[in-house]
Coordinates of C-alpha atoms and ligand atoms in Angstrom, one line a residue:
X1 CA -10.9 -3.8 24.8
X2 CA -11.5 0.0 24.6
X3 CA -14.6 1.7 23.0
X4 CA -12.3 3.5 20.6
X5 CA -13.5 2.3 16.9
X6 CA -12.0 2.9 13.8
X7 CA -13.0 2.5 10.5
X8 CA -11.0 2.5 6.8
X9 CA -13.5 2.6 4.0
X10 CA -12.2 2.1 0.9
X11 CA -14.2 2.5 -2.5
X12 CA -13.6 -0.6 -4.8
X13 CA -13.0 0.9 -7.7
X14 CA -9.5 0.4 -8.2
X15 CA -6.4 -1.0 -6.4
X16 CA -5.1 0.1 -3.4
X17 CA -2.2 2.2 -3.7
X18 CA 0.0 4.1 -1.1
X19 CA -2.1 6.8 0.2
X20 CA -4.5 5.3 1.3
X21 CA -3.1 2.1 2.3
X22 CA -1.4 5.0 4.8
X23 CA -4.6 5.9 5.5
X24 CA -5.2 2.4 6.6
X25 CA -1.9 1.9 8.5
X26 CA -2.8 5.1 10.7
X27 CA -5.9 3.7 11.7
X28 CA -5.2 0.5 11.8
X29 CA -2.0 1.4 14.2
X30 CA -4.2 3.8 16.0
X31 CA -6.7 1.2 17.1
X32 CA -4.3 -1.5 17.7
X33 CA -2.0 0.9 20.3
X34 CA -5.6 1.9 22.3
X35 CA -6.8 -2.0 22.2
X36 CA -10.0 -0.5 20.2
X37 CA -11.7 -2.2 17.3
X38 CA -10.5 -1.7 12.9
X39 CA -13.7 -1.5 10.5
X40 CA -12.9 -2.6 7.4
X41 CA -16.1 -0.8 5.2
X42 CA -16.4 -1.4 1.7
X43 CA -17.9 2.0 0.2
X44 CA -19.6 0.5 -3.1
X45 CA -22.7 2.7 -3.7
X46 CA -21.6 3.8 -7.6
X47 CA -22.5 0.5 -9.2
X48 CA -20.3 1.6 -12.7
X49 CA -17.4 1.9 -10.8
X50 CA -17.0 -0.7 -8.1
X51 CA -15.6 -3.9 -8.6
X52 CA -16.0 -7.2 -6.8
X53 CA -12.3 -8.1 -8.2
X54 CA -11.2 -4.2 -6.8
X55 CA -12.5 -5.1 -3.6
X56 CA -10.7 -8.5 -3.2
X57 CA -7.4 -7.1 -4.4
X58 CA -7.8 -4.3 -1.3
X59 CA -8.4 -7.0 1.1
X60 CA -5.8 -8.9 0.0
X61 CA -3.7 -6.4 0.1
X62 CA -4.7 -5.4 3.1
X63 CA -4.0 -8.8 4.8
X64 CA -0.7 -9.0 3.1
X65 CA 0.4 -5.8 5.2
X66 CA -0.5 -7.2 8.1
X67 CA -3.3 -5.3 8.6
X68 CA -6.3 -7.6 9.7
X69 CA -9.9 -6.0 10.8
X70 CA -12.2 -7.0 13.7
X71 CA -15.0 -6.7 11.8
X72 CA -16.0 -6.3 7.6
X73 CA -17.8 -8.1 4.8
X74 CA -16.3 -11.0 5.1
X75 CA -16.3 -11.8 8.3
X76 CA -19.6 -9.8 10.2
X77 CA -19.8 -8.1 13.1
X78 CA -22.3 -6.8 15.3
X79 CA -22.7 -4.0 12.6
X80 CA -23.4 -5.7 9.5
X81 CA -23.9 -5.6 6.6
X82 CA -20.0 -4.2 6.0
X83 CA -21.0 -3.2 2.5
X84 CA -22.3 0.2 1.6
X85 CA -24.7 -1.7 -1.3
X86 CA -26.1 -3.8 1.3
X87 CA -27.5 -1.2 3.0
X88 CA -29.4 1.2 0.8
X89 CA -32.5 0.7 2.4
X90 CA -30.8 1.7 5.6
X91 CA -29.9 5.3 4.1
X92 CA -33.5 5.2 2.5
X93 CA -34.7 5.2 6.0
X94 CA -33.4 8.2 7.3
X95 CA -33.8 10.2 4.3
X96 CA -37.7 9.4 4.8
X97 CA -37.4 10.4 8.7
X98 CA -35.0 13.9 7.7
X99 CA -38.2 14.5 5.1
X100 CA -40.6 13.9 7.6
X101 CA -39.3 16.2 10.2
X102 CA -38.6 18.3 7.4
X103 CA -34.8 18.7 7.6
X104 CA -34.6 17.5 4.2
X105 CA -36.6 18.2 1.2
X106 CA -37.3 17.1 -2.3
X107 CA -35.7 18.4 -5.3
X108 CA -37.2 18.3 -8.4
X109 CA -34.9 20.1 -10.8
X110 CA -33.5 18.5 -13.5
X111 CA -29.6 18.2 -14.4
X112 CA -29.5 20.6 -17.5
X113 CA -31.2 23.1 -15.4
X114 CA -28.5 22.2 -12.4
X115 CA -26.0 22.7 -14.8
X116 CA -27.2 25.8 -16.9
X117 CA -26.8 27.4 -13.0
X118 CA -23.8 26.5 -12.6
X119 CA -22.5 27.9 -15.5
X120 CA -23.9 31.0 -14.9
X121 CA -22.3 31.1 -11.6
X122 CA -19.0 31.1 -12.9
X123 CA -19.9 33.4 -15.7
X124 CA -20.3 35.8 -13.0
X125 CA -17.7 34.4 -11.0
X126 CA -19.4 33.2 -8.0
X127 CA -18.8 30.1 -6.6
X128 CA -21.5 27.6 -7.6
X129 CA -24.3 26.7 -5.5
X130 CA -27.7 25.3 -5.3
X131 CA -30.4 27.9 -5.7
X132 CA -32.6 26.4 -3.5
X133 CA -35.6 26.4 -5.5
X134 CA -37.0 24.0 -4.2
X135 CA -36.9 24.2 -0.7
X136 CA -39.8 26.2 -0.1
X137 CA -42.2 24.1 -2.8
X138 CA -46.0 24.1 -1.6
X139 CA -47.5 20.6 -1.2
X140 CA -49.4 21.5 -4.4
X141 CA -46.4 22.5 -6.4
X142 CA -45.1 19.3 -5.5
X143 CA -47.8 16.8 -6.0
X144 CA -47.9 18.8 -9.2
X145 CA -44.2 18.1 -10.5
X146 CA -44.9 14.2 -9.1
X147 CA -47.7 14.1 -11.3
X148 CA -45.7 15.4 -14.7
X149 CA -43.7 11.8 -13.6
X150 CA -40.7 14.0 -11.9
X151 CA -38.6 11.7 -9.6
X152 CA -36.9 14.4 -7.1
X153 CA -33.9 13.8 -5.2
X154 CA -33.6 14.5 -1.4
X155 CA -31.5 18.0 0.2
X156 CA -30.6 18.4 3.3
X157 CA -31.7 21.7 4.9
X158 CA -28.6 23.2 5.5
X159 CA -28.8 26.2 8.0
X160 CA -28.9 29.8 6.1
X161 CA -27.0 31.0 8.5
X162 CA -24.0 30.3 11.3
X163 CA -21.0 28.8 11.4
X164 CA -19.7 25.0 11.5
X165 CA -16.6 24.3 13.8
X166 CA -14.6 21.1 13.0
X167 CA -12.8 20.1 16.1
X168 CA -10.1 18.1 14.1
X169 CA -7.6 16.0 16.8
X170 CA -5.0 16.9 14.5
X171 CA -5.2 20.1 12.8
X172 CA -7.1 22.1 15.7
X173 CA -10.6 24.3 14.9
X174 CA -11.8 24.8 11.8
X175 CA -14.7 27.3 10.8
X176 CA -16.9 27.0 8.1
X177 CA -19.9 29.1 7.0
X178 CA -23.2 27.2 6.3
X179 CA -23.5 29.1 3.5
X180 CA -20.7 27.7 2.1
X181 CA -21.8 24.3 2.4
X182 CA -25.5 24.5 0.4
X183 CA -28.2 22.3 0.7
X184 CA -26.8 19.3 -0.8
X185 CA -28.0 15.9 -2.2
X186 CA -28.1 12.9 0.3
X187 CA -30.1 10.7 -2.2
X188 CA -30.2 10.8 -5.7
X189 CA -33.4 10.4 -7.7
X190 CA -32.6 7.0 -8.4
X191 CA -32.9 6.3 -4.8
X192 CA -29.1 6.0 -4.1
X193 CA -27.3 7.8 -1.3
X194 CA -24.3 9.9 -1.6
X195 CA -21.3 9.5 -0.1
X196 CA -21.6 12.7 2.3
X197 CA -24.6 11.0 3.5
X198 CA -24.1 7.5 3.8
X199 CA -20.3 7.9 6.1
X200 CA -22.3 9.7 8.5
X201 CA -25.4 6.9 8.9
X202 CA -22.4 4.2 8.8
X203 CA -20.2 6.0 10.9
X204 CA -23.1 6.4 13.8
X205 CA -24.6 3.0 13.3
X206 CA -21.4 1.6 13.5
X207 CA -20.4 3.1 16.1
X208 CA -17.5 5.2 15.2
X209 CA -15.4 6.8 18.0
X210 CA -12.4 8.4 15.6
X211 CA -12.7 9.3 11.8
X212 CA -8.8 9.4 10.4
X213 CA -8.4 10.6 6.9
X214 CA -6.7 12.3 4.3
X215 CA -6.9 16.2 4.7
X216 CA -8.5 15.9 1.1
X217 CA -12.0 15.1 2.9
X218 CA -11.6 18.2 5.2
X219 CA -12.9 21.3 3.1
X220 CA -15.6 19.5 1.2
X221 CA -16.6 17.1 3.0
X222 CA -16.2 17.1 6.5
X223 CA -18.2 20.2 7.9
X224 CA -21.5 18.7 5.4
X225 CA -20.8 15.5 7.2
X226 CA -21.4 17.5 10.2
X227 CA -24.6 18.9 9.1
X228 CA -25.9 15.9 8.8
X229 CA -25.1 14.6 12.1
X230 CA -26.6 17.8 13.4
X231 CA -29.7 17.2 11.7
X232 CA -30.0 13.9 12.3
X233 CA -29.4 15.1 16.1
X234 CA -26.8 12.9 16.5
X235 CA -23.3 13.5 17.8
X236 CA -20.2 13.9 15.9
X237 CA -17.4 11.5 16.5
X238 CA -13.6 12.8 16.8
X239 CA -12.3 14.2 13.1
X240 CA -8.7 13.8 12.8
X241 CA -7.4 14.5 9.3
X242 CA -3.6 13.0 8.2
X243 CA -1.6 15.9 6.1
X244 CA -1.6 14.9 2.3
X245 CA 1.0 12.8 0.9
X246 CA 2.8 14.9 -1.6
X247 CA 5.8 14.0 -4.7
X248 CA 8.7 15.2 -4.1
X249 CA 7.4 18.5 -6.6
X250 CA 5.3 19.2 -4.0
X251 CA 2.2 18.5 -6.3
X252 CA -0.1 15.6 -5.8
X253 CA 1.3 12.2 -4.9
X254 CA 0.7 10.1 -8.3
X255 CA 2.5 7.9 -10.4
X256 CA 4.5 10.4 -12.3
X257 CA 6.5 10.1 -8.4
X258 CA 6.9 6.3 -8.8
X259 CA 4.0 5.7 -6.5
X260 CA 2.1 2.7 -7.6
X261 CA -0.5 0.1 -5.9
X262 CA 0.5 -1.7 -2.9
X263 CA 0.5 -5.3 -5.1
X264 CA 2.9 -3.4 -7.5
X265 CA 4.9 -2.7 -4.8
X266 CA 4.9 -6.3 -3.4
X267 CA 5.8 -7.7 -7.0
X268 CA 8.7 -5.6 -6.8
X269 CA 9.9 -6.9 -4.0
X270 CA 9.1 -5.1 -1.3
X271 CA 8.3 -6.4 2.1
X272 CA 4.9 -6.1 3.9
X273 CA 6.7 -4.2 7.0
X274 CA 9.0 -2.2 4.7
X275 CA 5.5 -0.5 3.5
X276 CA 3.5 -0.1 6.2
X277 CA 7.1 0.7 8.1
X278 CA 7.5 3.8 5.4
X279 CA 3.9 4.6 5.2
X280 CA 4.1 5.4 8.8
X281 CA 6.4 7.7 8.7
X282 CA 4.7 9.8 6.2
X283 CA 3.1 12.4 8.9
X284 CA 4.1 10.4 12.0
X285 CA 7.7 10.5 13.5
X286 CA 8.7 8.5 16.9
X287 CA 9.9 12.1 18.1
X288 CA 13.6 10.9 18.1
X289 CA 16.1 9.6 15.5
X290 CA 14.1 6.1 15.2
X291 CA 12.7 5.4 11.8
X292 CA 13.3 1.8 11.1
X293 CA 10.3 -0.1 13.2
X294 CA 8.5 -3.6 12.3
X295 CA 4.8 -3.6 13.4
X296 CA 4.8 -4.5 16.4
X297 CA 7.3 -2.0 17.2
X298 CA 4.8 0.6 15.4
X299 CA 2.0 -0.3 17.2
X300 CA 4.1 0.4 20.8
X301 CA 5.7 4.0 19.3
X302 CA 2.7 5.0 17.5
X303 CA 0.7 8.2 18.9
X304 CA -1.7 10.0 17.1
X305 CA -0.8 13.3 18.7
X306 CA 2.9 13.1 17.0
X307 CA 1.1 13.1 13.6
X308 CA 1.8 16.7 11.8
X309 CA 0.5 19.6 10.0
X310 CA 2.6 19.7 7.1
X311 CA 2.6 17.4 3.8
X312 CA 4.5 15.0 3.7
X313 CA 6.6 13.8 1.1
X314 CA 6.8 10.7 -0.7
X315 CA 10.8 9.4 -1.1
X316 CA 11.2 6.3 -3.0
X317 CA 14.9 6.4 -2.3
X318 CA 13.8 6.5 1.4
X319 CA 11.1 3.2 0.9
X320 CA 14.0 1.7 -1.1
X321 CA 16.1 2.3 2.1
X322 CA 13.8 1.1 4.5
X323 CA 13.2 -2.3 2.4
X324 CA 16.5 -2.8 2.0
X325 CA 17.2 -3.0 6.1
X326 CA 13.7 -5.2 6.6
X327 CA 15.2 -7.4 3.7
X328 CA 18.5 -7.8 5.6
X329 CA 16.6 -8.2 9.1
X330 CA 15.1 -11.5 8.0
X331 CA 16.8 -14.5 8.8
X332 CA 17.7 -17.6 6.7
X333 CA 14.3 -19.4 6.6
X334 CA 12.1 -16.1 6.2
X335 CA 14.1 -14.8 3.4
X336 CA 14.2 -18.1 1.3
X337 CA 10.8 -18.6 1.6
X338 CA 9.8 -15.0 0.6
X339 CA 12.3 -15.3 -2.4
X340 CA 10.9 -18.6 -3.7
X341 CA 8.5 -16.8 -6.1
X342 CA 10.6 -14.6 -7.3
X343 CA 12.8 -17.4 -8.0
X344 CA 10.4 -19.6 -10.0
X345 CA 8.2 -16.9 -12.1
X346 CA 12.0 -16.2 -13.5
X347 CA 11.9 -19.8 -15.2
X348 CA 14.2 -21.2 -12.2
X349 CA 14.2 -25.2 -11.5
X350 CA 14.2 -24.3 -7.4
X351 CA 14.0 -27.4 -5.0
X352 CA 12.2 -26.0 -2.1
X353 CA 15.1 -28.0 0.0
X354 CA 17.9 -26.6 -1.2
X355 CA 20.1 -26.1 1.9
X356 CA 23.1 -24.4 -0.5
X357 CA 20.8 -22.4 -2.3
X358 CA 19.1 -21.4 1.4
X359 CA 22.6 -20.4 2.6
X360 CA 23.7 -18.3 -0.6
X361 CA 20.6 -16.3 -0.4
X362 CA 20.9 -15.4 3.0
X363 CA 24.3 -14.8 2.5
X364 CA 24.0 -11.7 0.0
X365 CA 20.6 -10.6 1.4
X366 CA 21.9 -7.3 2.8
X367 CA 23.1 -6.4 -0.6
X368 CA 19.4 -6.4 -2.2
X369 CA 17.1 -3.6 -2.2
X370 CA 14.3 -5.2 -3.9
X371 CA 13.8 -8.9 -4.0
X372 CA 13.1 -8.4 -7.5
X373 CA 16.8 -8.1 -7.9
X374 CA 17.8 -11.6 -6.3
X375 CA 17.2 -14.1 -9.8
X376 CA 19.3 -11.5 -11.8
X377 CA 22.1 -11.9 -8.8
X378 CA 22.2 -15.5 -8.4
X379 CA 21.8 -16.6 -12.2
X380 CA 25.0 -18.6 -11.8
X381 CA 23.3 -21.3 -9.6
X382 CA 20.7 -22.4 -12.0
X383 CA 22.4 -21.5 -15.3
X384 CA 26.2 -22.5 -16.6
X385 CA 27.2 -19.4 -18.4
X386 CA 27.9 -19.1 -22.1
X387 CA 31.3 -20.8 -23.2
X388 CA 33.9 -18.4 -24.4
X389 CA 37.6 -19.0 -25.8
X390 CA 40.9 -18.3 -23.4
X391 CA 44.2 -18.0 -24.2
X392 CA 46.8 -20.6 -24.2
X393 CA 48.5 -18.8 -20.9
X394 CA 44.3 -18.7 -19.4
X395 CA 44.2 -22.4 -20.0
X396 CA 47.6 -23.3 -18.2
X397 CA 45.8 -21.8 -14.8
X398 CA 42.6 -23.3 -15.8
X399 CA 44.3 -26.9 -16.0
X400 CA 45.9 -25.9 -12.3
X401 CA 42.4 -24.2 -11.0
X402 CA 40.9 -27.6 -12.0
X403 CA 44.0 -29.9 -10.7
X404 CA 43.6 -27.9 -7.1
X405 CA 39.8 -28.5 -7.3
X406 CA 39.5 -31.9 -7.9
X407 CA 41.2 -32.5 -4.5
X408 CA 38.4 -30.5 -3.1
X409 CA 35.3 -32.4 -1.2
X410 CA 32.4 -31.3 -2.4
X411 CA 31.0 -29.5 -0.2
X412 CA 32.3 -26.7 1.6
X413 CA 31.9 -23.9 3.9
X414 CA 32.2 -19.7 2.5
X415 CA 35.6 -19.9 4.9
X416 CA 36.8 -23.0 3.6
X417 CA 36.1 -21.9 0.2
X418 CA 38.0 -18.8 0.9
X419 CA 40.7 -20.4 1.5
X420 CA 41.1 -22.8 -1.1
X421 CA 41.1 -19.4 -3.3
X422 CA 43.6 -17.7 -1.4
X423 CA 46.2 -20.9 -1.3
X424 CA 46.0 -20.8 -5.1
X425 CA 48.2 -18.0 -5.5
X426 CA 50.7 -20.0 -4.0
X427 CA 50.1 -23.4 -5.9
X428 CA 50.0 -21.1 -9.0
X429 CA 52.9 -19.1 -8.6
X430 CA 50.2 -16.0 -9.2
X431 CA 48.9 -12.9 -8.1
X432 CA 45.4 -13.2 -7.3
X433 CA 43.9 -10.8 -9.8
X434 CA 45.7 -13.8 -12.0
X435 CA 43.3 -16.2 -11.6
X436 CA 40.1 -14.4 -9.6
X437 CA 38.5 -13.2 -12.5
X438 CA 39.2 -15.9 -14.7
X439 CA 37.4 -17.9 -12.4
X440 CA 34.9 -15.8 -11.9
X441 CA 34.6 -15.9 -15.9
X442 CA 34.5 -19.6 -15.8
X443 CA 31.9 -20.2 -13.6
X444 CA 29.1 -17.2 -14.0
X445 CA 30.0 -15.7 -17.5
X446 CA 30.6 -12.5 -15.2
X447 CA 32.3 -9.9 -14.6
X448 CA 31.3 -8.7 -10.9
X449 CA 28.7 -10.3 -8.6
X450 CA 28.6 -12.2 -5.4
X451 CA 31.6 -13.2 -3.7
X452 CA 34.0 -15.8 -5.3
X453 CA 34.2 -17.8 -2.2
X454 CA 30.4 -17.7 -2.0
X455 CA 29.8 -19.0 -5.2
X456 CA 32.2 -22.1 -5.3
X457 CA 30.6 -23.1 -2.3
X458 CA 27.3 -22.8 -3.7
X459 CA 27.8 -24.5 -6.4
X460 CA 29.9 -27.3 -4.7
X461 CA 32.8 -28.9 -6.2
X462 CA 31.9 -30.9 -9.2
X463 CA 29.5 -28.1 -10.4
X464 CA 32.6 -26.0 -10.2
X465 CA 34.2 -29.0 -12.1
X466 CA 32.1 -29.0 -14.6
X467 CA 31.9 -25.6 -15.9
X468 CA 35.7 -25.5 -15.8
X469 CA 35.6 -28.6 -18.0
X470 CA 33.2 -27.2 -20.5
X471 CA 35.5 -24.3 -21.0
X472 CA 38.6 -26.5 -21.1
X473 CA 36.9 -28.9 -23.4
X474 CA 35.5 -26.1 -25.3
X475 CA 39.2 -24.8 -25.8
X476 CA 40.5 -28.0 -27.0
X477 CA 37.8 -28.0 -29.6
X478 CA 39.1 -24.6 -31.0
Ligands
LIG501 N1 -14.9 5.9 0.5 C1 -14.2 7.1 0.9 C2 -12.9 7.2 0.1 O1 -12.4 6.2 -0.3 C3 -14.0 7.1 2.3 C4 -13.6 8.4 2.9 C5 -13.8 8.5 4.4 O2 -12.8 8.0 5.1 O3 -14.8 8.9 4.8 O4 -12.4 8.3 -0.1

């Protein structure tokens, strides 16, 4: 194992959908090709928001990808605890030792008056930013505000002056002005840390060799991370931050683009290595032609330094694409199995032994996209269609359909079947557009779908005999 650690630190407080389950993937990918270690982190400090049920969902989703971690809440590690709640008095501790050595102070304004500021900033257009006021407090002026019953926040003393460099692995060096950056909060009067404060005492306590995120974190967030490694006189681990994922409008990757949660996505029908085979490629190309990898192809390709600058833009045609080769790459056993839900939340009687109903699945995999579509497809095999009435001249090929088929054995291979179909031209003295989609009628209530061939051999002879029966019978009737 390498030293290189990695961490993916999700907030519960909501499902995991596709930009940052890309965000996972990249890391994830990044530590497994450098034999380092995955952190799974779960980033609950804002108690209204996070949810124990959010945080399960992300896991399993997570695990249902294929992307397991060496160490998180459920399972330790010589980091624990994995969850940001389970550590405040961790963050508590090193706000005290900042205040101490007086890199941090107390701040004792109150949120009108923070707010009443700010709106007077942008009266007079300025950018909003903390006056300070309270940095320079004497002891008496704050033993004084303690005693009105004032509970201040922390600040972090932010340098007045200088610049920040972010050495980002990915986007090169980045300058930013203290000044810029203000003396913000690292713990809240209520004795919570914020977020800007508690990545960086995770990040160091864990041990973080490589922090890979969305560019989103990079203006506001990064360089004040950095101040507070620098205050904390700590070093900084390598930033590398993944260009934004973007609709195809350019604007904001959301669900007005048909992006949804990674579970929405796997009710659909789409297979684990069809996401996290897309989501790779959204900043990251091989360098040559490849785009169609499984994961452990990804892990052998993947290289960091081939990630770009530029946004890159979500194509659901493109995932639709890529799921529709995974779903044609499995074999007979691995798509059955994965279909079997599908098959039984539409109301289907499935017998999980089923060797016909194995075959006909694997037999028209390559034409699915989603597995979504495969109870819509295959209808015929658990439902007899509606009867409908046929002409006297329909029934006269009917009677010989059904005369040839009785002869049949009943079960029979896609070849064989084929060829009973093509002899009946002969034995019926027809063309085969004749009889083809009569038969087709007969047995599915259809128009179009699979194969002929395919479905009389799934269904097996006296299936087939039946349904011609019912609409012979039902003819008689009329
Ligand atoms: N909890 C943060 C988020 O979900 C983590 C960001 C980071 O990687 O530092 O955005």
């Amino acid at each position: 194992m390498s030293n290189i650690r990695v961490r993916f630190p999700p907030s519960p407080t909501g499902f995991l959908h596709l930009g940052t389950a890309r965000t996972a993937i990249f890391n994830w990918l990044f530590a497994r090709k450098e034999k380092g270690v995955f952190v799974l982190r779960i980033e609950d400090t804002d108690p209204t928001r996070s949810k124990k049920e959010y945080e399960t969902a992300i896991m399993e989703d997570l695990l249902w990808m294929g992307l397991k971690w060496d160490e998180g809440p459920d399972i330790g590690g010589s980091y624990a605890p994995y969850r940001q709640s389970e550590r405040f008095a961790i963050y508590q501790e090193y706000a005290q030792a900042l205040l101490k050595e007086n890199k941090a102070y107390e701040c004792f304004c109150s949120a009108d008056y923070l707010e009443k500021e700010r709106e007077e900033a942008l009266v007079r257009g300025a950018i909003p930013r903390y006056n300070r006021r309270c940095r320079e407090l004497s002891n008496a002026e704050r033993v004084g505000l303690m005693e009105k019953g004032i509970v201040p926040a922390i600040r972090i003393k932010t340098p007045l002056q200088g610049e920040i460099i972010v050495e980002d692995i990915i986007r090169g060096n980045l300058t930013f002005a203290y000044q810029d950056l203000d003396d913000f909060i690292i713990q809240r009067s209520d004795k919570t840390p914020t977020y800007n404060f508690a990545v960086v005492i995770d990040d160091y306590l864990m041990k973080i060799t490589h922090v890979i995120r969305g560019e989103d974190h990079l203006h506001g967030n990064t360089p004040r991370q950095i101040v507070v490694y620098q205050e904390l006189g700590w070093n900084t681990p390598y930033f590398g931050h993944l260009p934004m994922v973007l609709g195809k409008d350019k604007s904001k990757l959301s669900k007005r683009h048909g992006a949804m949660g990674v579970h929405e996505y796997r009710e659909m029908g789409y297979l684990p290595q069809s996401i996290t085979n897309y989501l790779a490629l959204l900043g990251w190309s091989a360098g040559d032609e490849r785009e169609l990898f499984d994961l452990e192809e990804l892990i052998r390709v993947f290289d960091l330094s081939r990630v770009g600058k530029s946004p890159a833009i979500f194509d659901d045609e493109k995932l639709r694409w890529v799921n529709h080769y995974h779903i044609s790459n499995l074999n007979e056993k691995e798509i059955f199995d994965i279909s079997l839900p599908y098959l039984i939340r539409t109301d289907y009687q499935v017998d999980k032994n089923d060797n016909r109903l194995r075959k006909l699945i694997s037999s028209i995999k390559s034409s699915l996209h989603r597995l979504e579509e495969l109870p819509a497809r295959i209808r015929f095999y658990f439902k007899s269609p509606e009867l409908f009435s046929i002409s006297p001249s329909e029934r006269e090929v009917l009677d010989g359909v059904r005369k040839d088929v009785s002869l049949w054995k009943e079960d029979f291979s896609f070849d064989e079947a084929n060829n009973f179909l093509n002899d009946l031209s002969q034995k019926l003295g027809l063309p085969k557009k004749g009889y083809l989609p009569l038969i087709r009628k007969t047995l599915t209530g259809e128009e179009k779908g699979v194969e002929l061939n395919i479905i009389i051999s799934s269904l097996g002879r006296d299936k087939v005999l039946e349904r011609l029966d019912a609409i012979l019978t039902n003819h008689e009737k009329q």
